[in-house]
Short mmCIF file of C-alpha atoms in Angstrom, two decimals:
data_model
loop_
_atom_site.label_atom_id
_atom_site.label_comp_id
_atom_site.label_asym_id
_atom_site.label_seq_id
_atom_site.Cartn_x
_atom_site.Cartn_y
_atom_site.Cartn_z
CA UNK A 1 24.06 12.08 15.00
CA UNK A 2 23.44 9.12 12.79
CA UNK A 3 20.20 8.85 13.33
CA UNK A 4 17.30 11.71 12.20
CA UNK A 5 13.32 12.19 12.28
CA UNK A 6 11.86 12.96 8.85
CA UNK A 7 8.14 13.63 9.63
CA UNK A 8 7.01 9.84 11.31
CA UNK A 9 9.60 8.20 9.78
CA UNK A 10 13.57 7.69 11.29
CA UNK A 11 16.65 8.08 8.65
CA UNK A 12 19.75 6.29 9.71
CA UNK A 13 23.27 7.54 7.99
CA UNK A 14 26.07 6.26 9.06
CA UNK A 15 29.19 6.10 7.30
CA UNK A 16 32.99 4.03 9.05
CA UNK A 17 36.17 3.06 7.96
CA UNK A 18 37.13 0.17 8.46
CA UNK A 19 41.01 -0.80 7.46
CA UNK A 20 40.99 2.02 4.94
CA UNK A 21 37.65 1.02 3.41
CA UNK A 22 34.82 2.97 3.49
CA UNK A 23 31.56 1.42 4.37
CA UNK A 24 27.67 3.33 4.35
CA UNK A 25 24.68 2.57 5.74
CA UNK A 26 21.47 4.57 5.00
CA UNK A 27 18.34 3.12 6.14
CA UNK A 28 14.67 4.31 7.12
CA UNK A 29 12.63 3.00 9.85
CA UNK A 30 8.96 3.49 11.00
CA UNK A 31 10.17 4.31 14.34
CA UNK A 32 13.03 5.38 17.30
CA UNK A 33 13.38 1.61 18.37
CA UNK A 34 13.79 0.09 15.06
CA UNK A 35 16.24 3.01 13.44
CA UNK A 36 18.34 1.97 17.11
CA UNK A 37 18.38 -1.25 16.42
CA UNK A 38 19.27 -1.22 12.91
CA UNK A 39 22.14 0.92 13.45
CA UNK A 40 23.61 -1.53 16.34
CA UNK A 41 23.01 -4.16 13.48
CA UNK A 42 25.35 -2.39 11.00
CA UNK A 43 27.64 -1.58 13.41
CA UNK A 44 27.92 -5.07 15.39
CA UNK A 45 28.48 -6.66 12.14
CA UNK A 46 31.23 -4.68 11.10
CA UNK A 47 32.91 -5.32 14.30
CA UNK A 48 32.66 -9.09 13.69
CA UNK A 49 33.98 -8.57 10.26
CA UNK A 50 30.93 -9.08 8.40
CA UNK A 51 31.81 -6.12 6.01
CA UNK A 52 29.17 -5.70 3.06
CA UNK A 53 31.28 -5.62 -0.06
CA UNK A 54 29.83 -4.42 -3.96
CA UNK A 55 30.94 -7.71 -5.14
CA UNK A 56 28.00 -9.25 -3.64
CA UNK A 57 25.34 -10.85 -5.76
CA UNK A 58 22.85 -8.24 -7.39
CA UNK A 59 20.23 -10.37 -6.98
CA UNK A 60 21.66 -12.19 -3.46
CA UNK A 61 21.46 -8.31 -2.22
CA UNK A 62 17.82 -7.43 -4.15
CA UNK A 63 16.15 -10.12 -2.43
CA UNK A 64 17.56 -8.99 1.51
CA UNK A 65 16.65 -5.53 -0.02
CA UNK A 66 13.46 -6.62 -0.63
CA UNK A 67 12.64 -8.90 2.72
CA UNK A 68 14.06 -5.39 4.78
CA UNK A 69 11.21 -3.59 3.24
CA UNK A 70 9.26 -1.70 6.04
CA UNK A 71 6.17 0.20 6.69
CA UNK A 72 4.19 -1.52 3.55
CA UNK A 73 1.26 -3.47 2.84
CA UNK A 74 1.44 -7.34 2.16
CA UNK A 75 0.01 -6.98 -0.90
CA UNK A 76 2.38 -4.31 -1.96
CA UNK A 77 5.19 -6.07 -0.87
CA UNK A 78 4.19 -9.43 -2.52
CA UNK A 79 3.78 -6.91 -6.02
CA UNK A 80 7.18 -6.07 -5.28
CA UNK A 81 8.29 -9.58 -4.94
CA UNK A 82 6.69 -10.61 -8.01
CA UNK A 83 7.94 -7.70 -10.22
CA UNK A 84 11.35 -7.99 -8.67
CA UNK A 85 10.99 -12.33 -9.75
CA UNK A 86 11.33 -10.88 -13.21
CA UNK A 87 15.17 -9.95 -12.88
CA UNK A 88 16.21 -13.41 -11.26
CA UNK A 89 17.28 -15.06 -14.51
CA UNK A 90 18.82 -12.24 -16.10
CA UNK A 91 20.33 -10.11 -13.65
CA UNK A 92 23.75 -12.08 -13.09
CA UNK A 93 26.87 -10.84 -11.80
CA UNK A 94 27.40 -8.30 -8.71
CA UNK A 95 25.50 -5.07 -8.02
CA UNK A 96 28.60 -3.04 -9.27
CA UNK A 97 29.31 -4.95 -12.49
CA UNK A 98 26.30 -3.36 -14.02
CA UNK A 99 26.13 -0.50 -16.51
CA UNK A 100 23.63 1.49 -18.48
CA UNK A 101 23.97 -0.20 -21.40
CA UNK A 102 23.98 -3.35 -19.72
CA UNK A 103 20.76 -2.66 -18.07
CA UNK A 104 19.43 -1.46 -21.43
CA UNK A 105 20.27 -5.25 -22.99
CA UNK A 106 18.41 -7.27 -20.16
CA UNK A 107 15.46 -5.45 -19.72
CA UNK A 108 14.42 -5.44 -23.63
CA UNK A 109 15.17 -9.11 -22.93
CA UNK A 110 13.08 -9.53 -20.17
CA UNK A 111 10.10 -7.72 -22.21
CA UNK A 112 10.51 -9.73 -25.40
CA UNK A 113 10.79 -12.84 -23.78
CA UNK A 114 8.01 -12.38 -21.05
CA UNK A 115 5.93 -10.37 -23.60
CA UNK A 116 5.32 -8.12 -20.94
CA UNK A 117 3.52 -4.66 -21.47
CA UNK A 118 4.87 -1.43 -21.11
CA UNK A 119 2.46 -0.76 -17.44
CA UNK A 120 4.58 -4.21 -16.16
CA UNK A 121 8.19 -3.19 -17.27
CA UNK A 122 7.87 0.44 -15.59
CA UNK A 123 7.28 -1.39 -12.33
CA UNK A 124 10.23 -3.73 -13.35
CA UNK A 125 12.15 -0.67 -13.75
CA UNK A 126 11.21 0.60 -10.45
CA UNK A 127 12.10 -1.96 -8.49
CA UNK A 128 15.55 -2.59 -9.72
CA UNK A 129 16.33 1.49 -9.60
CA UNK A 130 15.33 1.00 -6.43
CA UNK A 131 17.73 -1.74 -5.11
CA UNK A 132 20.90 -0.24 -6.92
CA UNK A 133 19.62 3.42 -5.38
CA UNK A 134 20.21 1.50 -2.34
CA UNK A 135 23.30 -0.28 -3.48
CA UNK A 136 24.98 3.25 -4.30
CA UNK A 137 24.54 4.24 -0.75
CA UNK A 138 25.62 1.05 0.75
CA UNK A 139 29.03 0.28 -1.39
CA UNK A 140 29.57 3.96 -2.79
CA UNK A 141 29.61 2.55 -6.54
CA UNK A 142 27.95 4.67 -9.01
CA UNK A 143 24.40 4.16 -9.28
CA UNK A 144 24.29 2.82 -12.89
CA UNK A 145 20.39 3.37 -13.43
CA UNK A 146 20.31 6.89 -12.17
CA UNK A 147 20.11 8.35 -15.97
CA UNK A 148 18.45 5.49 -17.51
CA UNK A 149 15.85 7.24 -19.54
CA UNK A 150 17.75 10.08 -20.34
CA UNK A 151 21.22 7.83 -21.58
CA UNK A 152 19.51 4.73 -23.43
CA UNK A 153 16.82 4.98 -25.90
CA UNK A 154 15.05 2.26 -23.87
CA UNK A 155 11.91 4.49 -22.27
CA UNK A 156 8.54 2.28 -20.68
CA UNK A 157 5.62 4.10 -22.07
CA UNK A 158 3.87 5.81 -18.69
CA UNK A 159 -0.49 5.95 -18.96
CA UNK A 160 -0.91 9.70 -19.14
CA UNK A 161 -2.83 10.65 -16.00
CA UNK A 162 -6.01 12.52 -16.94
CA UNK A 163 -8.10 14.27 -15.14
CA UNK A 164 -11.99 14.53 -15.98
CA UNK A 165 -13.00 18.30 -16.81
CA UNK A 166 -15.75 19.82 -15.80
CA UNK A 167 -17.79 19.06 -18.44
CA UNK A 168 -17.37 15.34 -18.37
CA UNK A 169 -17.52 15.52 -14.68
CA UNK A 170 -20.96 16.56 -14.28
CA UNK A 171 -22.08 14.45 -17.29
CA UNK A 172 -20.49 11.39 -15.07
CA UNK A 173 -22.62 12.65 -11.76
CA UNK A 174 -26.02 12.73 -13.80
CA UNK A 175 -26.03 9.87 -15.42
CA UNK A 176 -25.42 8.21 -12.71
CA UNK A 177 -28.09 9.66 -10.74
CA UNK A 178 -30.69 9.73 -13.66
CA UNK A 179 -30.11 6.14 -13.47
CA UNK A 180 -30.22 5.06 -10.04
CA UNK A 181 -34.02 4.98 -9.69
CA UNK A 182 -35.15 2.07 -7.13
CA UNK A 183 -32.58 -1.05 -8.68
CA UNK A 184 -29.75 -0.95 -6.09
CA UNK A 185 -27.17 -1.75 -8.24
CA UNK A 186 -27.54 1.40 -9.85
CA UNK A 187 -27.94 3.14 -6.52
CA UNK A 188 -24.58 1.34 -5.20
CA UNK A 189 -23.12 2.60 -8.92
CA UNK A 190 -24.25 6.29 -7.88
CA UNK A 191 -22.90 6.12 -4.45
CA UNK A 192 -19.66 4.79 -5.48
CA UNK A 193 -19.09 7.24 -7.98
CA UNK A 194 -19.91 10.06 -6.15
CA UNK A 195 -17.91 8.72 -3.34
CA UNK A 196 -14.41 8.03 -5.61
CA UNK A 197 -15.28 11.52 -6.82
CA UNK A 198 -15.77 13.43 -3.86
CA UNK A 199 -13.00 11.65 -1.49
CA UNK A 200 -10.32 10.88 -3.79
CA UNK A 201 -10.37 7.40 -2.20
CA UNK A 202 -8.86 3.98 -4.22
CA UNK A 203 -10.86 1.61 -5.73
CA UNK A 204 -9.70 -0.84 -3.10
CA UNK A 205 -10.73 1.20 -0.26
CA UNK A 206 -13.74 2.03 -1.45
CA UNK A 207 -14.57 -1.53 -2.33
CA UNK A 208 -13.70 -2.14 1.47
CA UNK A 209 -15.64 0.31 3.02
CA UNK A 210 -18.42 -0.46 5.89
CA UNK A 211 -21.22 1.76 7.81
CA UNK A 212 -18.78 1.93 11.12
CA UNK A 213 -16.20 3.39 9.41
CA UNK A 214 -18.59 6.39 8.00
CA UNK A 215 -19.30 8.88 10.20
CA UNK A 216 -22.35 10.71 9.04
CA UNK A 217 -22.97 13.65 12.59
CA UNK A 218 -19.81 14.45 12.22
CA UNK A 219 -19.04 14.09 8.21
CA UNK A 220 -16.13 12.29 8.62
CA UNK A 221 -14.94 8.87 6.49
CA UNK A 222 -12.36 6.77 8.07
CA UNK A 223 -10.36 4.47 5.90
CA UNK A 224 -9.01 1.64 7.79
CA UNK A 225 -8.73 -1.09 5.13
CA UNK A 226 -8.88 -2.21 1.57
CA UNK A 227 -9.84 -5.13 -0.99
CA UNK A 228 -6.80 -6.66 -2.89
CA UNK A 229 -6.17 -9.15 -4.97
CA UNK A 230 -3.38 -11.64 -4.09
CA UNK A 231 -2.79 -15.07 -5.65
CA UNK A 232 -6.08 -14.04 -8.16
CA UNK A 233 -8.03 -13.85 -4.44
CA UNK A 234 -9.93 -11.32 -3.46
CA UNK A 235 -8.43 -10.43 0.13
CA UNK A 236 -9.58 -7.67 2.76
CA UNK A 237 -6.67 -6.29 4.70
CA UNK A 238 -4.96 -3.01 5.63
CA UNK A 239 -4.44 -0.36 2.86
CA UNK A 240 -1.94 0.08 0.15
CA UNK A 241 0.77 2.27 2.68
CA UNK A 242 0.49 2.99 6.88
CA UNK A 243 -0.43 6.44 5.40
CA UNK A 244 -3.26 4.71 3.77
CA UNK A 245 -5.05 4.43 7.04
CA UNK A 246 -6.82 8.37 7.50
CA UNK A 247 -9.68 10.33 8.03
CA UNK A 248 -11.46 11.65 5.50
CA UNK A 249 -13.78 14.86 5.82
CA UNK A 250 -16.95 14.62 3.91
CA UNK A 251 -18.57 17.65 2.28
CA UNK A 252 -22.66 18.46 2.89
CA UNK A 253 -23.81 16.69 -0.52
CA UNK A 254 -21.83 13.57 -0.04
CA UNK A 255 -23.66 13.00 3.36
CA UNK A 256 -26.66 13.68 2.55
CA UNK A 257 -26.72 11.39 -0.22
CA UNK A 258 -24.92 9.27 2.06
CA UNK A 259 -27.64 9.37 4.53
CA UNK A 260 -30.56 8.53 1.92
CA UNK A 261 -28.36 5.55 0.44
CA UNK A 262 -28.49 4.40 4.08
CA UNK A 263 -32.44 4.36 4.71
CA UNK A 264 -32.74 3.00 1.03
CA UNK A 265 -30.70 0.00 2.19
CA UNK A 266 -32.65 -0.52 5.23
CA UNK A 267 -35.94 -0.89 3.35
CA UNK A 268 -34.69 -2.84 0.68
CA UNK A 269 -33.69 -5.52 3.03
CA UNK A 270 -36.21 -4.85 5.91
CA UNK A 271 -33.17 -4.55 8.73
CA UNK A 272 -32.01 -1.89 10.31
CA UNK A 273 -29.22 -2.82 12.29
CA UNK A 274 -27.20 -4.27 9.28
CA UNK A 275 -26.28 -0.72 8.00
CA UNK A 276 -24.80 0.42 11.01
CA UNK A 277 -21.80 -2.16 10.67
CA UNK A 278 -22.58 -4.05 7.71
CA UNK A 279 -20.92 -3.53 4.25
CA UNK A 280 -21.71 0.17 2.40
CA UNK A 281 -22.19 -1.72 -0.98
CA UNK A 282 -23.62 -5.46 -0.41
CA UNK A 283 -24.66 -8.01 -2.66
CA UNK A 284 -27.89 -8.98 -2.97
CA UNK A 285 -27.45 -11.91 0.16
CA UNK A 286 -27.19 -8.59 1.70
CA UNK A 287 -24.25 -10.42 3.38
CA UNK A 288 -21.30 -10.47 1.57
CA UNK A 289 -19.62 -7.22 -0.51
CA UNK A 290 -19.74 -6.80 -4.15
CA UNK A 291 -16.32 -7.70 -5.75
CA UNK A 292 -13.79 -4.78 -6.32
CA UNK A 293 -13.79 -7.00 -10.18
CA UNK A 294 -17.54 -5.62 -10.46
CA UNK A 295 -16.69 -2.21 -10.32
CA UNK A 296 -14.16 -1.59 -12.47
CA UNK A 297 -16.16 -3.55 -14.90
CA UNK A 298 -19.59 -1.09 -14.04
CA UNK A 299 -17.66 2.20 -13.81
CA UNK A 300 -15.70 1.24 -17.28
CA UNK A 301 -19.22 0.76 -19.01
CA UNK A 302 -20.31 4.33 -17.40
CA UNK A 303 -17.44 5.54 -19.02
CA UNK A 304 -17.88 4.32 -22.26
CA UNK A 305 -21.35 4.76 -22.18
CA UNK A 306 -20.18 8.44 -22.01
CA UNK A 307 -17.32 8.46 -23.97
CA UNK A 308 -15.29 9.44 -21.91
CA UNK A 309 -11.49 7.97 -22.32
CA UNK A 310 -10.31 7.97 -18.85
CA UNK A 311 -10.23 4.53 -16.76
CA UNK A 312 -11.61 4.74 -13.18
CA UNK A 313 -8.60 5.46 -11.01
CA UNK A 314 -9.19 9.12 -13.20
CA UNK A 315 -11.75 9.89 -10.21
CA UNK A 316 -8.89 9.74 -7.93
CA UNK A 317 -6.88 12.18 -10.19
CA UNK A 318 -9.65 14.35 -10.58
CA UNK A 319 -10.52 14.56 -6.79
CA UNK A 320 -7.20 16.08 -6.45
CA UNK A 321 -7.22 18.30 -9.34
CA UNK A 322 -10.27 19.82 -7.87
CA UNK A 323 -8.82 20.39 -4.35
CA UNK A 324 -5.61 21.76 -5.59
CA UNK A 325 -7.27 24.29 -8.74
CA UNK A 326 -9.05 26.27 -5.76
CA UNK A 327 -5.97 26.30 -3.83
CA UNK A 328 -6.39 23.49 -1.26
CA UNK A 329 -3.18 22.90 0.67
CA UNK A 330 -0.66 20.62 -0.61
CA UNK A 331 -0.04 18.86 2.93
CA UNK A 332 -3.41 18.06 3.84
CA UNK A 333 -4.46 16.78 0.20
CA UNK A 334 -1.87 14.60 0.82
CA UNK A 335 -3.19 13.41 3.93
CA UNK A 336 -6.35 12.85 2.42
CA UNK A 337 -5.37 11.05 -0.33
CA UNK A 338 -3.24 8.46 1.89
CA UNK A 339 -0.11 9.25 -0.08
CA UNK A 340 2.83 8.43 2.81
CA UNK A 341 4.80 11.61 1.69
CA UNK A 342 3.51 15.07 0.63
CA UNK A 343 6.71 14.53 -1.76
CA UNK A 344 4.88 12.08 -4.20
CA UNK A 345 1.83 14.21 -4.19
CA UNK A 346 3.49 16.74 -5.10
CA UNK A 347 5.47 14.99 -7.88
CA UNK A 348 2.16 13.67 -9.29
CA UNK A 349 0.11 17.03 -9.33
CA UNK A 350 2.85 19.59 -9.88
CA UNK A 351 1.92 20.87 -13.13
CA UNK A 352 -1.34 22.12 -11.52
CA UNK A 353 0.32 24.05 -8.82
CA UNK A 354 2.96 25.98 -11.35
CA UNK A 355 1.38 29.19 -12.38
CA UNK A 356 -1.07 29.78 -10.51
CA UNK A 357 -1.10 33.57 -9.63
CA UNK A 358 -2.05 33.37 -5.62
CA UNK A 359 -1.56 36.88 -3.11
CA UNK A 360 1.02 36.58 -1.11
CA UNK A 361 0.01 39.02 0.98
CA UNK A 362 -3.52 36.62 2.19
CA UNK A 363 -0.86 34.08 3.55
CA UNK A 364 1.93 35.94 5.67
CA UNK A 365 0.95 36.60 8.77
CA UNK A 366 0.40 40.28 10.00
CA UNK A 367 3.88 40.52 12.71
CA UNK A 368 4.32 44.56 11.24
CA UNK A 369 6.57 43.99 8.29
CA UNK A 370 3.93 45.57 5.92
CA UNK A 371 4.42 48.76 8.23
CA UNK A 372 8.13 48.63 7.69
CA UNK A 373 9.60 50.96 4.89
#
């Protein structure tokens, strides 16, 4: 069968020959209908004659592979679009007419002459690994960026992703609850913090966040959109990945602090009704939000009012540190941290999983084996 579920997702393999020429397709969709109809695609247009061929334009076949892109945000798809811009002018000739070294050449290019930093050309990177990943399934060529760090001495220069210890942690909490007082932007500092720290959530989500999507009987936080920037815009839409989109369970301190934030509001606007729809962290209008822009800037003074050398998405890294250190299940960490496969989670936080001496005996069900000798 060509056509296979992978979780909420639908894989399509197919592979025909066609006059003695082998062709592939390998596709995934976000559901039954569209993995159907993309296989009758493939299929139709082979039957017309429309064979894909690996002497087709790299960047002719980036851009469809781009524009076929499913189950993401706009924003992320316009960051692909952008990043994948980059490769237009330099990235000339046919997907299989590329090599390592080749690859090597025009990106160092691409850096020098953009003067592009190393965050920029990883994403670069990404996106063009991606599109001859796909390539390689499509033609059968060799995928020529498969080894690329290992065989060139080209390598971006990845942000190590740091956790906050314990230490620095709780220094982070108290100062900013020594300093909330009765000024409400350091209340909404507190709240956020406490909130990126306790939920795991993304700056952009948290920026986004209302009273109806908090839950506060039931301690439950539902994430159902995010601030973005697009075109230098701030813009409030759905969240980075369909996965994004999740319920998030609260623990006993975060509510309760929560629920004080809340009546602190209502008093220091004299309404009521606001806070049960209006936005968590409002400006002083008590109208509009406060900028996703503001907080990086606040939480990046916090920081280095601390000295602590982390940047702010280090909450996020932290949450999940936390979780996983007293043995909090890989699959549902995902799902709380909106990551669209357990897979990247796990690639992300694996180091804090190895060794870790864990019973096996507290996890395998009691069917009688223990009784067998």
């Amino acid at each position: 069968m060509s056509i296979k579920k992978r979780g909420n997702k639908f894989d399509v393999s197919i592979t025909r020959t066609v006059d003695g020429e082998s062709f592939r397709f390998d596709k995934t969709y976000n559901s039954l209908k569209e993995a159907q109809a993309g296989e009758r695609e493939f299929l139709y247009n082979l039957d017309m004659g429309n064979k894909p061929t690996k002497s087709i334009d790299f960047i002719q076949y980036g851009q469809s592979y781009i524009d076929s892109l499913d189950g993401i945000s706009a924003r992320t798809k316009e960051s692909y679009q952008q990043k994948f811009d980059y490769l237009k002018d330099y990235f000339k000739g046919s997907v299989s007419s590329f090599t390592n070294t080749k690859i090597k050449r025009l990106l160092s290019k691409i850096k020098k002459d953009k003067e592009l930093s190393n965050r920029s050309m990883n994403h670069i990177f990404k996106i063009m690994k991606r599109i001859f990943r796909q390539a390689s399934l499509d033609f059968g060529i060799t995928d020529p960026s498969g080894t690329f760090y290992v065989t060139t001495s080209y390598k971006v220069q990845k942000k190590k992703k740091g956790a906050l210890t314990n230490q620095e942690q709780q220094a982070f909490i108290k100062y900013l609850s020594d300093r909330q007082d009765n000024k409400l932007f350091a209340k909404q500092e507190y709240i956020f913090g406490l909130l990126a720290l306790s939920t795991g959530m993304r700056r952009g989500e948290l920026a986004g966040l209302n009273w109806e999507n908090i839950d506060l009987d039931n301690n439950t936080l539902h994430v159902k959109q995010a601030v973005s920037i697009a075109n230098r815009k701030e813009v409030v839409g759905s969240p980075k990945t369909e996965a994004g989109i999740r319920s998030i369970q609260m623990d006993n301190h975060l509510v309760s602090e929560l629920r004080k934030y809340k009546l602190y509001l209502q008093k220091f606007f004299m309404t009521a009704n606001q806070f049960d729809t209006g936005w968590l962290f409002p400006k002083l209008d008590g109208e509009t939000r406060t900028p996703i822009t503001c907080w990086c800037q606040r939480m990046a003074k916090v920081f280095k009012a601390l000295d602590i050398k982390h940047s702010m998405h280090s909450l996020r890294h932290t949450h999940a540190s936390n979780l996983l250190m007293n043995n909090y299940p890989v699959l549902q960490l995902s799902h709380r941290l909106g990551h669209a496969d357990p897979s990247i989670t796990l690639s992300i936080y694996s180091h804090l999983v190895e060794g870790q001496e864990l019973d096996v005996n507290n996890y395998l069900p009691n069917i009688g084996l223990k009784q067998v000798n």
